[in-house]
Coordinates of C-alpha atoms in Angstrom, one line a residue:
I1 CA 294.7 -32.2 -109.1
L2 CA 294.4 -28.3 -108.7
G3 CA 297.5 -27.7 -110.5
L4 CA 296.3 -30.0 -113.4
L5 CA 292.8 -28.2 -113.6
A6 CA 294.2 -24.7 -113.3
G7 CA 296.9 -25.4 -116.0
T8 CA 294.2 -26.8 -118.3
I9 CA 292.0 -23.8 -117.7
A10 CA 295.0 -21.3 -118.2
L11 CA 295.6 -23.3 -121.6
Y12 CA 292.3 -22.9 -123.0
A13 CA 291.1 -19.4 -121.4
V14 CA 291.7 -16.3 -123.5
K15 CA 295.2 -15.2 -122.9
G16 CA 295.8 -11.9 -120.8
R17 CA 292.3 -12.2 -119.1
R18 CA 291.4 -12.3 -115.8
L19 CA 290.7 -16.1 -115.9
H20 CA 293.9 -16.8 -117.5
R21 CA 295.8 -15.0 -115.0
L22 CA 294.0 -16.3 -112.0
S23 CA 294.2 -19.9 -113.1
G24 CA 297.9 -19.3 -114.1
I25 CA 298.7 -18.3 -110.7
T26 CA 296.8 -20.9 -109.2
F27 CA 298.7 -23.5 -111.5
V28 CA 302.3 -21.6 -110.6
V29 CA 301.4 -22.0 -106.7
A30 CA 300.3 -25.8 -107.1
M31 CA 303.2 -26.9 -109.4
L32 CA 305.5 -25.2 -107.0
A33 CA 304.1 -27.0 -103.9
M34 CA 303.9 -30.5 -105.9
S35 CA 307.4 -29.8 -107.0
L36 CA 308.9 -29.1 -103.9
T37 CA 307.0 -31.6 -101.9
G38 CA 308.1 -34.1 -104.5
I39 CA 311.9 -33.5 -104.3
V40 CA 311.7 -33.5 -100.5
M41 CA 309.8 -37.0 -100.7
A42 CA 312.3 -38.3 -103.3
L43 CA 315.4 -37.4 -101.2
A44 CA 313.8 -38.5 -98.0
K45 CA 314.2 -42.1 -99.6
G46 CA 317.9 -41.6 -100.1
P47 CA 319.4 -40.3 -103.6
D48 CA 316.5 -40.6 -105.9
A49 CA 316.3 -39.6 -109.6
N50 CA 312.6 -38.7 -109.2
A51 CA 313.7 -35.4 -107.5
I52 CA 315.2 -34.6 -111.3
G53 CA 311.3 -34.1 -112.4
G54 CA 310.4 -32.2 -109.5
V55 CA 313.5 -29.8 -110.0
T56 CA 312.8 -29.5 -113.6
A57 CA 309.0 -28.6 -113.3
A58 CA 309.9 -26.1 -110.6
Y59 CA 312.6 -24.3 -112.8
L60 CA 310.2 -24.5 -115.7
V61 CA 307.1 -22.8 -113.9
I62 CA 309.4 -20.0 -112.1
T63 CA 311.1 -19.2 -115.4
A64 CA 307.7 -19.2 -117.3
F65 CA 306.3 -17.0 -114.9
T66 CA 309.3 -14.5 -114.9
A67 CA 308.8 -14.4 -118.6
V68 CA 305.5 -12.4 -118.3
K69 CA 306.6 -10.4 -115.4
P70 CA 308.0 -6.8 -115.9
R71 CA 312.0 -7.0 -115.9
S72 CA 313.5 -6.1 -112.7
V73 CA 316.8 -6.9 -110.5
L74 CA 314.5 -9.5 -108.8
T75 CA 313.6 -11.2 -111.9
R76 CA 317.1 -11.3 -113.5
R77 CA 318.5 -12.8 -110.2
I78 CA 315.8 -15.4 -110.6
D79 CA 316.5 -16.2 -114.2
F80 CA 320.2 -16.3 -113.5
S81 CA 319.8 -18.8 -110.6
A82 CA 317.2 -20.6 -112.4
M83 CA 319.7 -20.9 -115.2
L84 CA 322.6 -22.4 -113.0
V85 CA 320.1 -24.9 -111.5
A86 CA 319.0 -26.0 -115.3
T87 CA 322.7 -26.1 -116.4
T88 CA 323.4 -28.3 -113.3
V89 CA 320.3 -30.7 -113.6
G90 CA 320.8 -30.9 -117.4
G91 CA 324.3 -31.7 -117.3
L92 CA 323.6 -34.4 -114.5
C93 CA 320.8 -35.8 -116.5
L94 CA 323.1 -36.1 -119.5
C95 CA 325.8 -38.0 -117.6
L96 CA 323.1 -40.4 -116.1
A97 CA 321.6 -41.0 -119.6
L98 CA 325.4 -41.8 -120.9
F99 CA 326.1 -44.0 -117.9
L100 CA 323.0 -45.9 -118.5
S101 CA 323.5 -46.3 -122.1
T102 CA 327.0 -47.6 -121.6
S103 CA 326.3 -49.9 -118.6
S104 CA 324.4 -53.3 -117.9
R105 CA 321.8 -51.2 -115.6
R106 CA 318.9 -50.3 -117.7
S107 CA 317.3 -47.8 -115.6
I108 CA 317.6 -46.0 -112.2
N109 CA 314.5 -46.2 -110.0
G110 CA 312.8 -47.2 -112.7
I111 CA 313.8 -44.4 -115.1
P112 CA 315.7 -45.1 -118.2
A113 CA 318.2 -43.6 -120.1
P114 CA 315.8 -41.9 -122.6
A115 CA 314.0 -40.2 -120.0
F116 CA 317.2 -38.9 -118.5
L117 CA 318.0 -37.7 -122.2
M118 CA 314.6 -35.9 -122.4
F119 CA 315.2 -33.9 -119.0
A120 CA 318.8 -33.0 -120.3
A121 CA 317.4 -31.7 -123.3
V122 CA 314.8 -29.7 -121.8
C123 CA 317.0 -28.4 -119.1
L124 CA 320.1 -27.4 -121.2
I125 CA 317.9 -25.8 -123.8
G126 CA 316.1 -23.7 -121.4
A127 CA 319.2 -22.6 -119.8
A128 CA 320.6 -21.6 -123.3
G129 CA 317.3 -19.7 -123.7
D130 CA 318.0 -18.1 -120.0
L131 CA 321.4 -17.2 -121.1
R132 CA 320.4 -15.5 -124.2
V133 CA 317.6 -13.4 -122.3
L134 CA 319.8 -12.5 -119.7
R135 CA 322.8 -11.4 -122.2
S136 CA 320.5 -9.6 -124.8
G137 CA 317.5 -8.3 -122.4
P138 CA 314.0 -9.1 -122.0
L139 CA 312.0 -10.6 -124.7
R140 CA 309.1 -8.8 -126.3
G141 CA 306.0 -9.7 -128.3
S142 CA 305.9 -13.3 -129.8
P143 CA 309.1 -14.5 -128.4
R144 CA 308.2 -13.5 -125.0
L145 CA 304.8 -15.6 -125.0
V146 CA 306.6 -18.5 -126.9
R147 CA 309.3 -18.7 -123.9
H148 CA 306.1 -18.6 -121.4
L149 CA 304.0 -21.2 -123.3
W150 CA 306.7 -23.7 -124.0
R151 CA 307.7 -23.6 -120.3
M152 CA 304.4 -23.7 -119.0
C153 CA 303.2 -26.5 -121.2
W154 CA 306.3 -28.9 -120.4
A155 CA 305.6 -28.2 -116.6
L156 CA 301.8 -29.3 -117.1
W157 CA 303.3 -32.2 -119.1
I158 CA 305.5 -33.1 -116.1
G159 CA 302.6 -32.7 -113.6
V160 CA 300.2 -34.9 -115.8
S161 CA 302.8 -37.6 -116.3
S162 CA 303.6 -37.7 -112.8
F163 CA 299.9 -38.0 -111.6
F164 CA 299.0 -40.6 -114.5
L165 CA 301.9 -42.5 -115.2
G166 CA 303.9 -42.0 -111.7
P167 CA 304.7 -45.1 -109.3
R168 CA 302.0 -47.8 -109.0
E169 CA 302.6 -48.4 -105.6
R170 CA 299.7 -49.9 -103.5
V171 CA 298.2 -48.0 -101.1
E172 CA 296.5 -49.4 -97.9
M173 CA 294.4 -47.9 -95.3
V174 CA 295.3 -48.1 -91.7
L175 CA 292.2 -48.0 -89.8

């Protein structure tokens, strides 16, 4: 909930101002905590396709954050590592989407082929952008802000959809 609130505030706050920066950093920390927790929970049940959403959200938040930070050896290494992760996840999602579209199965853990295709597109487009930035140098002006904005907004969408459209498991309180 903190991540969703912070992301919404960052989206509507005046860009570059203190409120935007504070809510943006809060969003990054909350989304990374949510993503990493989601990945661990998904993998604890065995191979679970929901880990893909966690990895994708973490990738988007990290690379959106590095987009607005000054270029350094560290940010280049982070972007390079993130590009490798995004390429791997995007390729995996593409394979899963093709598998589901050609098999009798319609979903994996309730996730249908179009969802895998969407995650593949986001990861592979993001990785292509990462490669471009790594080869040509840091973006400036509007392209830099576009890179930051589309990645943060997709991460926020993943958080919102996970919160509102996530599994509808019954929760029982044990007294």
